[in-house]
PDB file of C-alpha atoms in Angstrom:
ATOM      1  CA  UNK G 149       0.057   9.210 -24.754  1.00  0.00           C
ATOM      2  CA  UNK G 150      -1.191   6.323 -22.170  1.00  0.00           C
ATOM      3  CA  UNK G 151       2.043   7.000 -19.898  1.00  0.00           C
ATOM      4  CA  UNK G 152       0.714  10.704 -19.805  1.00  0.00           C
ATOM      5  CA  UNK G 153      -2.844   9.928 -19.052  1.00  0.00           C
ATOM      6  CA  UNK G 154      -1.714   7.469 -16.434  1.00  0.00           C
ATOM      7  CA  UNK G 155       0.284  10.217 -15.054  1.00  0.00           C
ATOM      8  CA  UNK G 156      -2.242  12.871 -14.838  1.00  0.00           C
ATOM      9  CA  UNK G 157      -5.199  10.078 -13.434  1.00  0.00           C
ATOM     10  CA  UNK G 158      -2.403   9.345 -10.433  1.00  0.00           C
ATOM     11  CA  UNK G 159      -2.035  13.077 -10.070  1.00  0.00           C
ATOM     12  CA  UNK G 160      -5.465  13.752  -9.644  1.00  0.00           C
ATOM     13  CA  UNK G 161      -6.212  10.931  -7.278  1.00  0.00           C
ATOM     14  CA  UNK G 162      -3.507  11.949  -4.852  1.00  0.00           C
ATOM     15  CA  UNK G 163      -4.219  15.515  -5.197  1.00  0.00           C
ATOM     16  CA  UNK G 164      -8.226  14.411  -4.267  1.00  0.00           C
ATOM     17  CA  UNK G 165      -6.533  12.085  -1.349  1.00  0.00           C
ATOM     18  CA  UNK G 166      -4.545  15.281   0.089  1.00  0.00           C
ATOM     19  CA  UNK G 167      -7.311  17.562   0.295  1.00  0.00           C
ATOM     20  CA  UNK G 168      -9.542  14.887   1.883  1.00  0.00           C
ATOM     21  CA  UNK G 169      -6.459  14.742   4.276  1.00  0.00           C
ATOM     22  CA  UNK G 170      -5.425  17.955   4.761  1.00  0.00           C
ATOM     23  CA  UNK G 171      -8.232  19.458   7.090  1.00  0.00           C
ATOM     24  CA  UNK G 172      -7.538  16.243   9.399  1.00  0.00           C
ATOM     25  CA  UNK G 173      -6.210  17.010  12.925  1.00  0.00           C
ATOM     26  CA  UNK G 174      -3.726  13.837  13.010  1.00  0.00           C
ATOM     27  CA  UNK G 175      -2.044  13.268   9.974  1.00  0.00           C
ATOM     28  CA  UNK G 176      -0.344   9.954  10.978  1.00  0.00           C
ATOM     29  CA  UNK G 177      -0.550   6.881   8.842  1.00  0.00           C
ATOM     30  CA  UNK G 178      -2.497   4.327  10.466  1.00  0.00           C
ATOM     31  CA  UNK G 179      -2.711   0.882   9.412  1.00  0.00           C
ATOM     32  CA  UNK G 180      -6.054  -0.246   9.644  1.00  0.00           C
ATOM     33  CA  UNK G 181      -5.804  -3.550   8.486  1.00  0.00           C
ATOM     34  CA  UNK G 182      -3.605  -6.003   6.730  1.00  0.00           C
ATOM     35  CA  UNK G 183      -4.605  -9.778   5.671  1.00  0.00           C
ATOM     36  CA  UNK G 184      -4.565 -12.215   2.889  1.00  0.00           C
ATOM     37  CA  UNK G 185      -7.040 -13.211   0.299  1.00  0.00           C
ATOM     38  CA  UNK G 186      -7.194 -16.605  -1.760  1.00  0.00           C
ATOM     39  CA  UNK G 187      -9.034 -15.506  -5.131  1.00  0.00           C
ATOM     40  CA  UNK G 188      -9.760 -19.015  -7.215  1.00  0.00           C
ATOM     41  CA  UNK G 189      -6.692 -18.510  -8.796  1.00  0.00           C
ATOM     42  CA  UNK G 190      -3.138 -19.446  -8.213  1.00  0.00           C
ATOM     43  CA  UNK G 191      -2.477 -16.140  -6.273  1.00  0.00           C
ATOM     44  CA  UNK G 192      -2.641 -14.900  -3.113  1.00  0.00           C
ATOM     45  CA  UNK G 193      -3.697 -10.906  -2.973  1.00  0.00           C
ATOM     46  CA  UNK G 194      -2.677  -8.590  -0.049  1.00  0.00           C
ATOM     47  CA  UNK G 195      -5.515  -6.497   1.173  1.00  0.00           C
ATOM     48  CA  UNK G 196      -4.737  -3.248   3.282  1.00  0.00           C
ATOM     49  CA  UNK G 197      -6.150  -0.011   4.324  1.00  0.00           C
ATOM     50  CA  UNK G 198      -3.901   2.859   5.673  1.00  0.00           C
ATOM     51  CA  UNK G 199      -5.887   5.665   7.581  1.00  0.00           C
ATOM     52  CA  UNK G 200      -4.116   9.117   5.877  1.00  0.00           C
ATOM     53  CA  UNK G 201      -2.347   7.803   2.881  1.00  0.00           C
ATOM     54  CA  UNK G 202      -1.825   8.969  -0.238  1.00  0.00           C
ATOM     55  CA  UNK G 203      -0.585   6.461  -2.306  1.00  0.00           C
ATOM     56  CA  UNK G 204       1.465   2.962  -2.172  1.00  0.00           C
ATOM     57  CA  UNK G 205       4.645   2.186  -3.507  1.00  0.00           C
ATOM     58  CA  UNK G 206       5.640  -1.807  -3.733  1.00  0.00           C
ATOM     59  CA  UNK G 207       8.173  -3.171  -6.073  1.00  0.00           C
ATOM     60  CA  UNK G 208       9.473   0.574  -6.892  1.00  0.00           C
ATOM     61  CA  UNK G 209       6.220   1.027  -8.643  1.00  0.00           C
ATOM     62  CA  UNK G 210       4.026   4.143  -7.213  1.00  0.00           C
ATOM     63  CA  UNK G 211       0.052   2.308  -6.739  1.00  0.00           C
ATOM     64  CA  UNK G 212      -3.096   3.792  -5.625  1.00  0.00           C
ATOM     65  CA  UNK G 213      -5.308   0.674  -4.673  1.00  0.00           C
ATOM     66  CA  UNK G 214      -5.433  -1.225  -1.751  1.00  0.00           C
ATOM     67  CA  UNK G 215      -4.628  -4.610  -3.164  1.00  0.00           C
ATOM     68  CA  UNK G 216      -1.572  -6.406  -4.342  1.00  0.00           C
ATOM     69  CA  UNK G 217      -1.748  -9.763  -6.610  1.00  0.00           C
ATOM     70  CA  UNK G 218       0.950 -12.130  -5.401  1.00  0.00           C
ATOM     71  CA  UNK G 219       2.043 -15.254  -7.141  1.00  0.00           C
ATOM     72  CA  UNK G 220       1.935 -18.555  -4.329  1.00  0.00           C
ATOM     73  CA  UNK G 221       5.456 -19.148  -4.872  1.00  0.00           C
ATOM     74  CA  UNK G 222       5.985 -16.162  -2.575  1.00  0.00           C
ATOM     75  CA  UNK G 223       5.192 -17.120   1.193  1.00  0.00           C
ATOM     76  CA  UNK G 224       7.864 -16.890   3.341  1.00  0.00           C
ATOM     77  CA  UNK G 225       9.283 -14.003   1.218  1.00  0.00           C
ATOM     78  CA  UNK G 226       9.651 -10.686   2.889  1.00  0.00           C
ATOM     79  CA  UNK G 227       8.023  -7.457   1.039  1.00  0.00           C
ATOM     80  CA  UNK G 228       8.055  -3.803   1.359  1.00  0.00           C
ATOM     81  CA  UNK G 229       4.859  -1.956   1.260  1.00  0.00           C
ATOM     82  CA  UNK G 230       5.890   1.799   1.396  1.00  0.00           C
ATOM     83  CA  UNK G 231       2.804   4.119   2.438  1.00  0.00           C
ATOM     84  CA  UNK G 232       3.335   7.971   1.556  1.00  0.00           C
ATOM     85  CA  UNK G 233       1.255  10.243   3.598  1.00  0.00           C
ATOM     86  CA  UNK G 234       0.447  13.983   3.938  1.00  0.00           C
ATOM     87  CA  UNK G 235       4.242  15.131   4.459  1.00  0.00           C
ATOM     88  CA  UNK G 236       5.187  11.603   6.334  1.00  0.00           C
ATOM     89  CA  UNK G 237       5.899   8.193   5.351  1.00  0.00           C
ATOM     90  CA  UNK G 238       5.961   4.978   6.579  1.00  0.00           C
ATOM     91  CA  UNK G 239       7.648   1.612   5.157  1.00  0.00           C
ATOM     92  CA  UNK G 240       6.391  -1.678   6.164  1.00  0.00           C
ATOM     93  CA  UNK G 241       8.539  -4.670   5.973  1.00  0.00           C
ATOM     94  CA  UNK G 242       6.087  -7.920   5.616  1.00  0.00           C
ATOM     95  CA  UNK G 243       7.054 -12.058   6.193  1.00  0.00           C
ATOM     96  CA  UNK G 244       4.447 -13.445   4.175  1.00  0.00           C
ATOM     97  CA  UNK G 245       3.493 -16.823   5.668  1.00  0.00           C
ATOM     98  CA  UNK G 246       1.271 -19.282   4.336  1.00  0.00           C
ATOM     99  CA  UNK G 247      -1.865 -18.416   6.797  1.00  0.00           C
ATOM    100  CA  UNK G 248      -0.884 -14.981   7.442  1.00  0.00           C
ATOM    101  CA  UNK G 249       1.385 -11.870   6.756  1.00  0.00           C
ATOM    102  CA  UNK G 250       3.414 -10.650   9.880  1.00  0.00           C
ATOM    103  CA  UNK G 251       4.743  -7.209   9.936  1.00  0.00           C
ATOM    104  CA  UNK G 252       8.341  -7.462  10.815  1.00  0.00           C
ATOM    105  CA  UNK G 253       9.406  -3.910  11.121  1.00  0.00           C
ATOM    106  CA  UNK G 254       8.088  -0.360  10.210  1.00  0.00           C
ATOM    107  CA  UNK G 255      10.110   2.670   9.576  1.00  0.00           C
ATOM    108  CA  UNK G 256       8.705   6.120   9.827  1.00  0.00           C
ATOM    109  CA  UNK G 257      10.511   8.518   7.745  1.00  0.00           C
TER     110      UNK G 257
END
């Protein structure tokens, strides 16, 4: 029953995201930012904003917020952040360094 409600509250978010999208002229993804963030825990969290997306997918797992939890053991790792827009999509590879996150490559698909 929660894998169904989960479901159908992703649904309806990206359903709400499309028609907030869909009257745009440009429907290009556009990153609008991407940085770090050191909580008080042992984890570093990835903050970004795409201008036009839909939804996220990282680590094969289909996310709708803007924030990923990272353990610390991962700088120097690379990641991909896959953004799914209004018919487009765009995957970001990212080196995660210990000060920043550099974005190595990005595919448009």
């Amino acid at each position: 029953m929660a894998g169904i409600t989960n479901w159908l509250n992703f649904q309806y978010h990206v359903t709400k995201r499309m028609l907030e999208v869909a009257p745009r002229r440009s429907k290009k993804i556009k990153m609008l930012y991407i940085e770090y963030a050191a909580p008080a825990g042992s984890e570093r969290v990835i903050k970004y904003r795409f201008r036009n997306a839909l939804w996220y997918t990282f680590n094969n797992e289909d996310i709708l917020n803007t924030r990923i939890p990272l353990p610390e053991s991962s700088e120097g790792n690379e990641v991909t952040l896959t953004v799914h827009g209004f018919f487009r999509k765009n995957i970001y590879t990212l080196l995660l360094k210990p000060e920043y996150i550099h974005v190595i490559k990005i595919i448009q698909a």
